[in-house]
Every structure is written in C-alpha cells, then in structure tokens.
Short mmCIF file of C-alpha atoms in Angstrom, two decimals:
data_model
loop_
_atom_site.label_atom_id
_atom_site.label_comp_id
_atom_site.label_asym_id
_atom_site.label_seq_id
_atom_site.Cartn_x
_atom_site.Cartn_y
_atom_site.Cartn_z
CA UNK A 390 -7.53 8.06 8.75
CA UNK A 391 -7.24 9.81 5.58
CA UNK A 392 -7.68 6.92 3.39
CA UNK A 393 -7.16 8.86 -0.01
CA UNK A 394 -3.77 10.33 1.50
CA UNK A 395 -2.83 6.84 2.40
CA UNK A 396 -3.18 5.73 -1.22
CA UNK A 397 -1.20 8.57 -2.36
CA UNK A 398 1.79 7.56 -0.42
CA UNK A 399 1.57 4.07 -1.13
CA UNK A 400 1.79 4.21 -4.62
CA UNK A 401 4.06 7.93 -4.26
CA UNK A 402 6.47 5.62 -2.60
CA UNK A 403 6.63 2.37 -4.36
CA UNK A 404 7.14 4.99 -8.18
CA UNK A 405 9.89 6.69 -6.90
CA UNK A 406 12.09 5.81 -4.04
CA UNK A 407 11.09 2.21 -3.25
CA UNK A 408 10.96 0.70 -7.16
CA UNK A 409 14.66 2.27 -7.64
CA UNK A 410 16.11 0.90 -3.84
CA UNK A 411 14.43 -2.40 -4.68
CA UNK A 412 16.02 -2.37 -8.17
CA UNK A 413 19.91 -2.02 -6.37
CA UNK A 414 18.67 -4.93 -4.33
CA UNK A 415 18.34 -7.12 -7.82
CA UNK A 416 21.97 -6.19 -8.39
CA UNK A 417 23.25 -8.29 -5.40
CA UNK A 418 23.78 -11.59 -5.69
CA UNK A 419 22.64 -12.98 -2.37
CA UNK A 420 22.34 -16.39 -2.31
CA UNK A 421 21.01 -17.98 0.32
CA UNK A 422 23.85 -20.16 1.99
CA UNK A 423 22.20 -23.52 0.75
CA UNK A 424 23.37 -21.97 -2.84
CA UNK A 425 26.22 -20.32 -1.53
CA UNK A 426 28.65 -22.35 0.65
CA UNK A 427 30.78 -19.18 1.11
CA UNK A 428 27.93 -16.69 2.23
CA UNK A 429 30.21 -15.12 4.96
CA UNK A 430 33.14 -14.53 3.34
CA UNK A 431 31.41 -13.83 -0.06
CA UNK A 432 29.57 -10.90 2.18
CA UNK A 433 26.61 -10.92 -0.71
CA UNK A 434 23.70 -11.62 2.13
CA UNK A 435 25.63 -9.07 4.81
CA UNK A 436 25.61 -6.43 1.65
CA UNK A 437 21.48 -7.38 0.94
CA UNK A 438 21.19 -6.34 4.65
CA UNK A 439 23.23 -3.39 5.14
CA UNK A 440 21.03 -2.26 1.75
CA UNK A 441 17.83 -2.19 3.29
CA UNK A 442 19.13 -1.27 6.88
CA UNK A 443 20.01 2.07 4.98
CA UNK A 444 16.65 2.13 3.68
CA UNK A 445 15.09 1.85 6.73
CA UNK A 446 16.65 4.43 8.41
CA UNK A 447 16.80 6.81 5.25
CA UNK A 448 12.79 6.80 5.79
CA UNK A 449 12.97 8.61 9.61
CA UNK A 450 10.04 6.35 10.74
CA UNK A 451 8.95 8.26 14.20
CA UNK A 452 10.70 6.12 17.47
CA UNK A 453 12.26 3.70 14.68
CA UNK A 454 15.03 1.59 15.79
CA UNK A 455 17.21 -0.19 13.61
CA UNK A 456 19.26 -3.48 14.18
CA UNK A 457 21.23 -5.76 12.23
CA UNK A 458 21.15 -9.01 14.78
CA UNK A 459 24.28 -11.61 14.86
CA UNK A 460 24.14 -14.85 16.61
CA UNK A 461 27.60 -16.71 15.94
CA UNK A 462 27.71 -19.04 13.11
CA UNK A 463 24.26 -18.10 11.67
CA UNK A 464 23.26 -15.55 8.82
CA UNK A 465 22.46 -12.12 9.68
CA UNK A 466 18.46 -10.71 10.86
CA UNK A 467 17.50 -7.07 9.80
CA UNK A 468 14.98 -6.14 12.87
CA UNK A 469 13.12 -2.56 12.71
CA UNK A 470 11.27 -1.75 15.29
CA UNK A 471 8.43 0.84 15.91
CA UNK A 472 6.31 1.90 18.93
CA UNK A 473 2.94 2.07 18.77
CA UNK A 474 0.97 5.05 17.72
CA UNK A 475 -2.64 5.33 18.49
CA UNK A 476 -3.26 1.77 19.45
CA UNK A 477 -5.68 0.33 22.08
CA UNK A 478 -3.83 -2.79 22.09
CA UNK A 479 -0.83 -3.74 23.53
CA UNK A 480 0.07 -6.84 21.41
CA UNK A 481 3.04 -6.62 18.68
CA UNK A 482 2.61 -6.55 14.99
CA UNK A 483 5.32 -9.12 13.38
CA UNK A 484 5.71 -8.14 9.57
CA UNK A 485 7.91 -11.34 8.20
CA UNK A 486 9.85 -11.20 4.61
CA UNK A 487 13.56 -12.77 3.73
CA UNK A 488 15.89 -11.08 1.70
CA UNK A 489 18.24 -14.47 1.01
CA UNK A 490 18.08 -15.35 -2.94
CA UNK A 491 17.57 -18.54 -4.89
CA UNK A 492 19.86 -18.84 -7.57
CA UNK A 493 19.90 -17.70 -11.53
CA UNK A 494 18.41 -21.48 -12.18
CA UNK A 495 19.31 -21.45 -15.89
CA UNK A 496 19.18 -18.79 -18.99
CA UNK A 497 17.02 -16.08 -19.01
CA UNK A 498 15.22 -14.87 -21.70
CA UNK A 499 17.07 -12.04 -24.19
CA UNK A 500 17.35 -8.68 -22.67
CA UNK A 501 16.96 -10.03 -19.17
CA UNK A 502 19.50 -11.37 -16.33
CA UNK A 503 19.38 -12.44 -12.72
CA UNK A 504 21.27 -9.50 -11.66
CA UNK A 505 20.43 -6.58 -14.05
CA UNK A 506 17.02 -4.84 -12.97
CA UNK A 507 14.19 -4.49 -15.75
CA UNK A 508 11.54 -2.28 -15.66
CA UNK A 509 8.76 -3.17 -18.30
CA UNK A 510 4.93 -3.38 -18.81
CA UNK A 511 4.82 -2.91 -15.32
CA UNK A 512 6.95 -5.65 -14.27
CA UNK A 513 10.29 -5.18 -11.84
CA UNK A 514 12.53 -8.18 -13.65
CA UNK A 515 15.57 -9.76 -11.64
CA UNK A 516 16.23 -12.16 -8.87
CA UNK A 517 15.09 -11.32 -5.41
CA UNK A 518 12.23 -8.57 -6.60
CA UNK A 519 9.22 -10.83 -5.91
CA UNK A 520 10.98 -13.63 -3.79
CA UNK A 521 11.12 -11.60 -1.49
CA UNK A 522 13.16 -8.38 -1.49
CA UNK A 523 9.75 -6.54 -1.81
CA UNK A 524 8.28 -6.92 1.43
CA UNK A 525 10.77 -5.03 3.34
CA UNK A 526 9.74 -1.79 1.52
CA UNK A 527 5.91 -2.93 1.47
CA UNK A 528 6.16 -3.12 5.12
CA UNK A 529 8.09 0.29 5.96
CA UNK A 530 6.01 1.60 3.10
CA UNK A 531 2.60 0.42 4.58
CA UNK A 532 3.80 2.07 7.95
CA UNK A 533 4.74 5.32 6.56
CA UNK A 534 1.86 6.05 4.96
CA UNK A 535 -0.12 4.76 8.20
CA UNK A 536 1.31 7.88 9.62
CA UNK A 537 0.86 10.19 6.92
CA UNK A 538 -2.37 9.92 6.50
CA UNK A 539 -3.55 9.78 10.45
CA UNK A 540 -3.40 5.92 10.78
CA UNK A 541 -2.97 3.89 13.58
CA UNK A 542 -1.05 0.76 14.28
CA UNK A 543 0.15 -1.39 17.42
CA UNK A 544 4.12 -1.89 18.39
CA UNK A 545 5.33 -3.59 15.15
CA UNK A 546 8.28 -5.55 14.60
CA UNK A 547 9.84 -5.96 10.81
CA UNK A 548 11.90 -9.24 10.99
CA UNK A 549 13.80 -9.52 7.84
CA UNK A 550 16.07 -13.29 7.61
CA UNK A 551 18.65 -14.40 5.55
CA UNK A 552 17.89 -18.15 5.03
CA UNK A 553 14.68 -18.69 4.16
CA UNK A 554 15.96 -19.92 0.60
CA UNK A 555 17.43 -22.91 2.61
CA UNK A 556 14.76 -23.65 5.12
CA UNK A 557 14.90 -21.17 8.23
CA UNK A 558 17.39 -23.14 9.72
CA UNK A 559 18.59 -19.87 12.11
CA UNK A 560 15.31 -18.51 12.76
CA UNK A 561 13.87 -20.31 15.52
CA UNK A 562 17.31 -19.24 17.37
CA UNK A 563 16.74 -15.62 16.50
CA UNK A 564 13.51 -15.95 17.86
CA UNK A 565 14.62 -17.85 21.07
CA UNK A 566 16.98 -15.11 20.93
CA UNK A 567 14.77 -12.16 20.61
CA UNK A 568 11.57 -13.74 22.44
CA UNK A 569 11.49 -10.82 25.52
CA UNK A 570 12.26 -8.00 22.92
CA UNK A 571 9.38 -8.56 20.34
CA UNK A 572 6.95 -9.57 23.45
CA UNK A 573 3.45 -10.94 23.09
CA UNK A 574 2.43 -11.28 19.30
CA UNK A 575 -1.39 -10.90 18.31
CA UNK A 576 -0.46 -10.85 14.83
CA UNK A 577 1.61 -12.24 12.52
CA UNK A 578 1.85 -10.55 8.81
CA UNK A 579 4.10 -12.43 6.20
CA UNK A 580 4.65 -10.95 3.10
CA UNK A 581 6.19 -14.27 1.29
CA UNK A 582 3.50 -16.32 -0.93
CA UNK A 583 1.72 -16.36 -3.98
CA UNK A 584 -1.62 -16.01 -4.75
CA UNK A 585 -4.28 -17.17 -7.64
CA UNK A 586 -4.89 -14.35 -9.52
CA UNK A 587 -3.93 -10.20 -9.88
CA UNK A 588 -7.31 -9.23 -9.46
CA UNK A 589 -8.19 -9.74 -5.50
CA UNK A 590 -5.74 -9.97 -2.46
CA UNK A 591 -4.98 -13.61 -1.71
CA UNK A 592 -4.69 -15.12 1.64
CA UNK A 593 -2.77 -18.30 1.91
CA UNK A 594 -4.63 -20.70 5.06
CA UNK A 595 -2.33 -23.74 4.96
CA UNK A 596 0.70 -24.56 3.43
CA UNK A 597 1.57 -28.81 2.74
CA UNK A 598 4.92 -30.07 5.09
CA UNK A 599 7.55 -32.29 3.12
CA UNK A 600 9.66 -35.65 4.25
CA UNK A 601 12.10 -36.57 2.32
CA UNK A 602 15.17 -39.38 2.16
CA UNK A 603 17.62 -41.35 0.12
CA UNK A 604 16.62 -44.82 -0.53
CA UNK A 605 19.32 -47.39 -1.39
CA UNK A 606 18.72 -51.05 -2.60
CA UNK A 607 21.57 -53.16 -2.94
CA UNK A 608 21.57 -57.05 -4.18
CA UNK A 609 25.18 -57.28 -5.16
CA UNK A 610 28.69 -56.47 -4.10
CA UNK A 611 29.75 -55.54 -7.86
CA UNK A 612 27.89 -55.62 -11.24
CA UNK A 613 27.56 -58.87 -13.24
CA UNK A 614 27.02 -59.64 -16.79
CA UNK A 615 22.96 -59.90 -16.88
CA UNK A 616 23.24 -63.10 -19.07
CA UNK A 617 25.00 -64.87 -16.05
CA UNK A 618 22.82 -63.29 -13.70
CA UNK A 619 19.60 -62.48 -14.36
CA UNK A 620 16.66 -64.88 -12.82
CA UNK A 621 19.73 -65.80 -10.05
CA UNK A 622 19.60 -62.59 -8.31
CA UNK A 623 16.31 -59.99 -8.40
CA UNK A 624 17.24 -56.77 -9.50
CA UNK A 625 17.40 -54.21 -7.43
CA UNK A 626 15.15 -52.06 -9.46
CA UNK A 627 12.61 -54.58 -9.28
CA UNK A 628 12.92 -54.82 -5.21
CA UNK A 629 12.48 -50.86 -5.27
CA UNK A 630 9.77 -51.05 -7.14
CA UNK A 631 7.90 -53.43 -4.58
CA UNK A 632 9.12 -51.31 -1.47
CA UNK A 633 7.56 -48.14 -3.13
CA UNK A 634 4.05 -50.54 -3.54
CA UNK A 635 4.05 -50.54 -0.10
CA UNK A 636 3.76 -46.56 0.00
CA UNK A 637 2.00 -45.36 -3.11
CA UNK A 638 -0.73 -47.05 -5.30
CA UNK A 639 1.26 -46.54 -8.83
CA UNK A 640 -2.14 -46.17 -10.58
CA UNK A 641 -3.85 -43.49 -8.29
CA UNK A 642 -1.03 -42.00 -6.30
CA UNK A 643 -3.22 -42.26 -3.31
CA UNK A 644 -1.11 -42.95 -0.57
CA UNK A 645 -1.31 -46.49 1.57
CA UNK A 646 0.26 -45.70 4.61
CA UNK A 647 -2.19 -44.46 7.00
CA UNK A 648 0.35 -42.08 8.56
CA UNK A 649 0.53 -40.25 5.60
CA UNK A 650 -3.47 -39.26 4.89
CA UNK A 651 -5.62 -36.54 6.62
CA UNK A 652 -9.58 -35.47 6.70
CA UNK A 653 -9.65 -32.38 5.05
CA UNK A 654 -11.51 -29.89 7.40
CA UNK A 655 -14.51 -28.65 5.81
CA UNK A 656 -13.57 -25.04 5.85
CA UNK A 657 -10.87 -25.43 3.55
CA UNK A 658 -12.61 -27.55 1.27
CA UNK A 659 -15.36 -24.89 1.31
CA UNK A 660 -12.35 -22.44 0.26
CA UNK A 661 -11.18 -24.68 -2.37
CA UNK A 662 -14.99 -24.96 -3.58
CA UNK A 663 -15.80 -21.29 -3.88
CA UNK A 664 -12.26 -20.07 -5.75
CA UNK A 665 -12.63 -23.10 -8.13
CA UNK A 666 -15.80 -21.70 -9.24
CA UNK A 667 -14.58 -18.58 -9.72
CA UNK A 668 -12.40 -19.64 -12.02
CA UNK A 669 -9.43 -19.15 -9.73
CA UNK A 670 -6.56 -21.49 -8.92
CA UNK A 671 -6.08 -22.57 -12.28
CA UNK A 672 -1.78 -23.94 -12.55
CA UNK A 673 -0.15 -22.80 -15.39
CA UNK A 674 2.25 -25.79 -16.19
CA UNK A 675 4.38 -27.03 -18.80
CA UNK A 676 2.67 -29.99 -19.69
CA UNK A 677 3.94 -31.88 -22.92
CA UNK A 678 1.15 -31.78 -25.42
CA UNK A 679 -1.59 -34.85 -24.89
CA UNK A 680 -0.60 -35.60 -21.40
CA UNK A 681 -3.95 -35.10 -19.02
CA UNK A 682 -3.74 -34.28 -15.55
CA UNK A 683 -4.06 -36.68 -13.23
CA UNK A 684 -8.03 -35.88 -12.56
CA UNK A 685 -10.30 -33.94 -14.72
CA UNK A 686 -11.70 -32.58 -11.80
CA UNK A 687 -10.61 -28.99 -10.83
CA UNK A 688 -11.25 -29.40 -6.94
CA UNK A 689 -9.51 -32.90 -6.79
CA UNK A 690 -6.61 -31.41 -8.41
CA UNK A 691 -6.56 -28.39 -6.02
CA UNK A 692 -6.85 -30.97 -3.10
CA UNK A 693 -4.08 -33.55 -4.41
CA UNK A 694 -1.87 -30.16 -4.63
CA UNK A 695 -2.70 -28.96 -1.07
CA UNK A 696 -4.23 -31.02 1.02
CA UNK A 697 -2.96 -34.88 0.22
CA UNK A 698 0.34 -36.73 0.15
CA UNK A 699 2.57 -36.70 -2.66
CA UNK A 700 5.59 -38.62 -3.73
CA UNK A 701 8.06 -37.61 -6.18
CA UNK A 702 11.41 -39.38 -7.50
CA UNK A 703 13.60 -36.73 -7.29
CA UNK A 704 16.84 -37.74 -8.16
CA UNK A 705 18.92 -41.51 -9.03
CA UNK A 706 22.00 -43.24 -8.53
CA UNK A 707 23.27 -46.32 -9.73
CA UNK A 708 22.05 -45.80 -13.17
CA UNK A 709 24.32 -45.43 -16.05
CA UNK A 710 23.13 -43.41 -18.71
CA UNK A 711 21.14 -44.53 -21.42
CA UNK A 712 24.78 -44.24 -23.82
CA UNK A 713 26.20 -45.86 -21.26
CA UNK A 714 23.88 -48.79 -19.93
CA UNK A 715 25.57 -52.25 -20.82
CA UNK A 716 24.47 -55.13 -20.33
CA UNK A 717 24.87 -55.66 -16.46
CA UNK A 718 22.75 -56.26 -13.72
CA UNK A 719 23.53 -53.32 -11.49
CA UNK A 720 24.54 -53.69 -7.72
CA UNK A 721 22.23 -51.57 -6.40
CA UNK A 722 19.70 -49.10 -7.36
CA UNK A 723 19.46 -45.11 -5.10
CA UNK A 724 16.22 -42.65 -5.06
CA UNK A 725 15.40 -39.62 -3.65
CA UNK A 726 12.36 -39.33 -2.18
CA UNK A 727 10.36 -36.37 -2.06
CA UNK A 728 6.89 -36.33 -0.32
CA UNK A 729 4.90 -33.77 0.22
CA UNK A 730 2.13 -33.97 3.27
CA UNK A 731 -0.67 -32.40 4.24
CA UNK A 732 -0.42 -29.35 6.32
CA UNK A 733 -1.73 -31.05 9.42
CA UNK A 734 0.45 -34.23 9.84
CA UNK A 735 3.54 -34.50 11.75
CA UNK A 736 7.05 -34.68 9.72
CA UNK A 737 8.36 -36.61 12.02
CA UNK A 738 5.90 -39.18 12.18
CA UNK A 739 5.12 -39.63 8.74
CA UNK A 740 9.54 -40.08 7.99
CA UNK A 741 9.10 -42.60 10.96
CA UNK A 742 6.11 -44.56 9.43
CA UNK A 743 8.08 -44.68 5.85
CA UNK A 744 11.18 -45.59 6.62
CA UNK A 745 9.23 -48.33 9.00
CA UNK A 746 7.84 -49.80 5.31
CA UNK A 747 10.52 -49.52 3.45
CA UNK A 748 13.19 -51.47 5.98
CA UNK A 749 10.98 -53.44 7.40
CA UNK A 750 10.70 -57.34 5.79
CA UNK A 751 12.95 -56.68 2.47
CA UNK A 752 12.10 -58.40 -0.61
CA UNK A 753 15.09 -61.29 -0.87
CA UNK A 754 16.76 -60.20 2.05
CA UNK A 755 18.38 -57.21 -0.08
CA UNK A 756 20.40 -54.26 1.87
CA UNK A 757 17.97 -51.55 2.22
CA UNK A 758 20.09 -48.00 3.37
CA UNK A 759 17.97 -44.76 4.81
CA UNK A 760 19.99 -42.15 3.96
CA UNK A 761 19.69 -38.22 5.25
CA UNK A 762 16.00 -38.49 6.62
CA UNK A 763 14.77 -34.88 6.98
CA UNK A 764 11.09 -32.77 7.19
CA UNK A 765 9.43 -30.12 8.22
CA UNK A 766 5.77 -30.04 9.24
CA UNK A 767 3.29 -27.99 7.12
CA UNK A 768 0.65 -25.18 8.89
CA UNK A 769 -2.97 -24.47 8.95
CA UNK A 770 -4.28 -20.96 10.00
CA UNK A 771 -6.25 -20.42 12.95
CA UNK A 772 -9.91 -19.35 12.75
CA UNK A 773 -9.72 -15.56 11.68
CA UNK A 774 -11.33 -13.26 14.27
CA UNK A 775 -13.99 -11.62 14.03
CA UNK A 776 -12.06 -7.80 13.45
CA UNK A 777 -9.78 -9.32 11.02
CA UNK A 778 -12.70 -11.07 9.03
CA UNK A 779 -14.59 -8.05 8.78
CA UNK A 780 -11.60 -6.17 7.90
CA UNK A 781 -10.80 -8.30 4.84
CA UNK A 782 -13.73 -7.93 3.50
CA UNK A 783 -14.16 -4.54 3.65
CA UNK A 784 -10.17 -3.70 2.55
CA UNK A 785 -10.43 -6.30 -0.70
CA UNK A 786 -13.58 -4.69 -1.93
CA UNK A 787 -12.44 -1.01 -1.29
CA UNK A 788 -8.47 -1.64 -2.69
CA UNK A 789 -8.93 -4.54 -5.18
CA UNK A 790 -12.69 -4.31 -5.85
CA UNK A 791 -13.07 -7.72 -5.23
CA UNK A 792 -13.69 -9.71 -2.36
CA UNK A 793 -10.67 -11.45 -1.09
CA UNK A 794 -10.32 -15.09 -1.18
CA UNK A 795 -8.22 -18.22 0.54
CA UNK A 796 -6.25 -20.75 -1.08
CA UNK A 797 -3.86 -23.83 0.12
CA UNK A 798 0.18 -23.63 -1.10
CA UNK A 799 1.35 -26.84 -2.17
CA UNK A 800 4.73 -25.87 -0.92
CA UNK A 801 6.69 -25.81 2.26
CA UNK A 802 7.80 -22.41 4.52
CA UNK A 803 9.44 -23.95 7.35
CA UNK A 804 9.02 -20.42 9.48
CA UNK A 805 5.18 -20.39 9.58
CA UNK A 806 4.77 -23.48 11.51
CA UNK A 807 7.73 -22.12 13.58
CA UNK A 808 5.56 -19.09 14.17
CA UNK A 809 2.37 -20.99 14.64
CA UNK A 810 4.05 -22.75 17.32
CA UNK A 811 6.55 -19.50 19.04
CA UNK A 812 3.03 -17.29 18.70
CA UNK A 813 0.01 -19.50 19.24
CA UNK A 814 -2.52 -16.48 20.16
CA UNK A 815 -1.73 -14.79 17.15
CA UNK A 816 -3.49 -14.00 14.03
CA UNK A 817 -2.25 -14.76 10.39
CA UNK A 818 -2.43 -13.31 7.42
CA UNK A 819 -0.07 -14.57 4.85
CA UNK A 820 -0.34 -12.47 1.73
CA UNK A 821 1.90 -11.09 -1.17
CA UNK A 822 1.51 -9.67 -4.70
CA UNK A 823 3.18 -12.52 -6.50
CA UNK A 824 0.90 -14.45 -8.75
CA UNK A 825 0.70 -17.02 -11.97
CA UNK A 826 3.69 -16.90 -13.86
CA UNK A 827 5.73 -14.58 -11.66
CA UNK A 828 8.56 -17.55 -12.02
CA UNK A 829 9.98 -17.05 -8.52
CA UNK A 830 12.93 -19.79 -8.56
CA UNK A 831 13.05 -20.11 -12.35
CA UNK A 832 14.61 -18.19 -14.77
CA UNK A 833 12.64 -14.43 -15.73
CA UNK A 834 11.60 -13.71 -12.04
CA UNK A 835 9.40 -10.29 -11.79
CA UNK A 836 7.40 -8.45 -9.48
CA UNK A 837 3.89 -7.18 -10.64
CA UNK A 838 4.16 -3.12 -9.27
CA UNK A 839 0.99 -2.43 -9.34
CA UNK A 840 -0.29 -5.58 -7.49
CA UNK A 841 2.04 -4.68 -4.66
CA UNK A 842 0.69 -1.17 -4.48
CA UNK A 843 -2.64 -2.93 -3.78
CA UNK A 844 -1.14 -5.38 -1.19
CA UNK A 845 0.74 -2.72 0.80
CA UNK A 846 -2.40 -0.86 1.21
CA UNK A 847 -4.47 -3.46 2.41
CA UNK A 848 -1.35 -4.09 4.70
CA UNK A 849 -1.77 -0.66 6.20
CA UNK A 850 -5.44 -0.71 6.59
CA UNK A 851 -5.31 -4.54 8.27
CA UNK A 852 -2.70 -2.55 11.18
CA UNK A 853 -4.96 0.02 11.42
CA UNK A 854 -7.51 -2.02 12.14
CA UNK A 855 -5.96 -3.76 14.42
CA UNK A 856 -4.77 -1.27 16.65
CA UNK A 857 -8.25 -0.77 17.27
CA UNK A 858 -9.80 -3.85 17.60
#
C-alpha cells in the first residue's frame, strides 16, 4: 500500500468535500427522538440520513451498496456496504457511528450557534460535528483512500443509527433484523468516544453501565404546620436520608452494597497507571474555586470515574423552593437516582439489589414508591490480538508519533455491550478524535480537523491490516 498516497487522500478529502458535507449536516436539527417527541413527522433525523446516503453514493465506492433500513415504529439505519478487496479473511468489518443529535443545551458563546457551521483555528463548530456526524465520512473516507492508494480491507459494513442520543433503543432490532446480511463479525470499529489528549490515538477498553430510579418517601397524606408536627411524625427527608445510608457511605462515597462493587482487573489498572504518569487523563471541570476533589490521588480519581460505583441525586420533588418553603412538614420527599457501575456488573442485578435496600424494613413504617427502574450494563474489551496489538503500535507511532494508549469512559453507550454480546468473536477498537473540552452535549460543540485526519488514517491502516491477518 502506498502509504504516502493514503495520507494524501485522507486529509485531500476531509479539506474539501468532507469538511463542507459535514458542515450541511450541522445545519439540521436532528434530535434524537428522546429530545424530539415528533422525530417522524418533524422528518429532521430522515433529512440527517438522506444527507449522508447522498454522500455515500456521491463517492462511487467500487461494489458499494447503499440502504436506508425501516423497521416500523423505529428511527431510520443508514447501512453501506462494501465487498472485500484483497482480503484473506472472510470475516466483516462493522464501522459504527450515529448521526441522531443532542440538543442546543443552553446559549452558545457570541458568533456561534447549534445550527450555523464555524470553521476556526481548526475547529468545525455546531451540533452533531464531533457527536457524531463525523464518523460517517471518516469511515467512507478511510475506505476510499484504502483503495487509492493499493490498500486492502475485508467485507465492511458502515451502520449509521438514529438513536443513540436516547440509548439504542432500536438497534438490537436492526441487528436481529440484519444478523444474516452483515454475517460473521471479526471486528467491530466505533467511531463514537473521546479520548485524553490530541496528541496520540486513544482507545477506549471499558465503558461504566448506569441504574437508575425514582425514589419516593411519603409520611403524610397532606402537609402540616411543622410546629404541630414535628417530633410526632419523622420527616421524610430524614427517612431518605437513612435509606440512602444503607447504599452509600456519605463520607467516602464508597458503596455498601456488595452488588454494586467489582475487582478491578489488573490490566486496566495497569492502563490507568501508565496514562496517569504521562500526564494524561487529566478532567477539565468546572469546579467552584477551593473545592478539592474527592482524592488527591490521580489514579483513585481515574478509578472512582471508571471503574467504581457512583451515586448522584439527580433531580427532586416535593420541595418547594427556597422563596417558597413555609413552615410545613412536607408529605413526602422524591429523588432521582443516578448510579453509575462498573463496566463488569450486571444492570439488572445491581437495580434488583437497590431497590431490595431501599423497600425493604422502612424506617417508621413510611410508604417507600420505586418508580421507573431502568439500566443498561457497561462493557469491557476483549484481550486485543496479537495482529491488532502490533498494529496499534506501529499505526500510533507512524500517524500520531506517539504510542497509542487505553483509557476507561465514565459514561454509558448502550450499543457496545449490545455488540459485545450480538459479536462475541470480534475485536474492538473504539476510537474517535474528540478530546478535552470538545463540549459534546454542552453548548460550543466542535470537532478538532486535524485530529480526525489522524484517526481516519489509523482507521484505514487497522482494515488493512486486518484483511491480512
């Protein structure tokens, strides 16, 4: 392969023709449908689709086929798929990204909006450019220039969803769906995370899973006057506040239930180890001045973000505001519950273990409600094989001139454990150019251009690599 050629059309492709399609694709508003309750007749997400199924044709990829995929009642899949050229093996290539939007999320900054594209200090600004309308072109980009320059790759299937943004819930039946036509899988690309730095290609090994449900405490029909009440009745507050003892230890936040803790395997601590003394992983957060983090120890904190149970108070009910508070001792007292678990536990099992504590033997007999239980279980990578070890180190030096290096996401993707579990044999690498303060979610999204460059290149040269191995 003509790896100089190869460069040349990756970064050819992504200055001209890819940075202005991907710009049009900032313009449209497609919200993914938990955002958008009127997705289908709206028609934003069919009109995100119908953009890059033009794209993908417009590029005349050789034995390309094209296919916008309907199941009733569920959001749109863009599908391209390519035969094989050169490859000794017969597994398929699955190249994942979403084109579904979260939305604006507030103001942006002056001379910037969610909608309007802005190109500047090499930056693509707008909603959608980093999370994720980019992979799409990275992957037909990576492919093109695999056969520009001589490359080979295996059968490869670009699935493009519509509802990542609100948890995958149609994916699993696309991929019921379209099990015989993508075939055996022997490796899985997503192009969907973020990494620790712009300096080295990032490859994300396990990702945390999240429970989550509304807890209700109620100790009284109506509200009462607190002078006639108080020291009759507990609060409710005060019984939520012993039910959450039961979970969390408020001075730690190490979690009690046993359910809800993991060993951390040694190879991701190891990973953990070596990027923290790089100097990598390092949050940038808005923390109010003089408030510490909850360890002064840069591994711990990496760990507690990763690879250990979290809770989080989400939301409230039953409290007035603080204009509005009278004296009254409220009727009942509601929390959302957030936690976040480590990559290895079950969902299920740790939402059965916590609602088990929280119901179970109430403090004064109060009404405890469980209200919309719901999870999804995190994912670990499997052991990289030998070709596709090698392969990253040789690509990260030669594109990024740096070796590559792992990291845990504190956050949930519902469709990698759904892949983990629909492709079991296959190989992961989970990868994109986003990176500290790219503000996917947040107001002043934006896509670092020549970071993606790099990332579609070492794309290309991990398929080529594998069509050989």
């Amino acid at each position: 392969m003509d790896q100089r050629l190869l460069r040349e059309t990756i970064q050819d492709t992504w200055r001209t023709d890819a940075l202005a399609s991907l710009s049009e694709f900032v313009s449209i508003p497609a919200l993914s449908p938990a955002f958008d309750a009127w997705w289908a007749s709206n028609g934003h997400l069919h009109a995100a689709v119908e953009h890059l199924r033009r794209w993908l044709v417009s590029r005349q990829l050789p034995g390309a086929v094209v296919d916008v995929v309907k199941l009733p009642g569920r959001t749109p899949l863009l599908l391209l798929e390519i035969p094989a050229s050169g490859a000794t093996t017969e597994d398929t290539v699955v190249l994942y990204g979403h084109l579904d939007k979260q939305p604006p999320a507030g103001e942006w900054s002056p001379g910037l909006d969610p909608w309007t594209p802005v190109v500047k200090d090499g930056r693509l600004y707008g909603r959608g450019a980093g999370d994720d309308g980019y992979a799409g072109y990275a992957a037909s980009t990576a492919l093109e220039a695999l056969h520009r320059a001589g490359g080979k790759h295996a059968r490869t299937v670009v699935l493009l969803e519509t509802c990542e943004e609100s948890g995958s819930p149609d994916l699993a039946a696309y991929l019921g769906h379209l099990r015989d036509r993508i075939g055996r899988v022997g490796l899985v690309v997503c192009l969907d995370v973020a990494g620790g730095d712009y300096e080295r290609l990032w490859l994300a090994t396990s990702l945390r899973g999240i429970a989550f449900l509304d807890l209700t405490v109620r100790v009284l029909d109506s509200g009462v006057h607190s002078g006639h009440s108080s020291g009759l009745v507990a609060s409710s507050f005060r019984v939520v506040r012993q039910l959450l003892d039961r979970l969390e230890d408020s001075r730690t936040g190490e979690m009690l239930l046993p359910e809800l803790s993991v060993v951390i395997p040694e190879d991701r601590l190891a990973e953990v180890r070596l990027a923290v003394a790089e100097g990598g992983l390092r949050p940038e957060l808005p923390i109010t001045e003089g408030v510490r983090t909850a360890t002064d120890d840069p591994v711990e904190l990496v760990l507690n973000n990763t690879w250990r149970t979290t809770l989080s108070v989400t939301g409230a009910s039953g409290l007035p505001s603080l204009e509005d508070a009278g004296n009254v001792l409220r009727p009942f007292t509601g929390l959302k519950l957030s936690f976040r678990l480590p990559p290895t536990i079950d969902a299920e099992v740790a939402l059965e273990a916590i609602t088990r504590a929280l119901t179970t033997d109430v403090p004064y007999g109060a009404k405890v409600e469980i209200g919309r239980p719901a999870g999804a279980s995190g994912w670990n990578a499997p052991k990289l094989a030998p070709w596709l070890a090698t392969t990253l180190d040789k690509v990260s030096v030669e594109v990024f001139g740096e070796p590559w290096r792992a990291l845990g996401l504190g956050g949930t993707i519902p469709f990698l454990g759904l892949f983990a579990e629909t492709y079991p044999d296959a190989q992961f690498v989970v990868t994109g150019p986003r990176g500290p303060g790219n503000n996917a979610h947040v107001p002043d999204e934006w896509l670092h251009l020549e970071q993606t460059e790099r990332v579609t290149e070492a794309v290309a040269r991990i398929l080529h690599a594998h069509a050989g191995e």
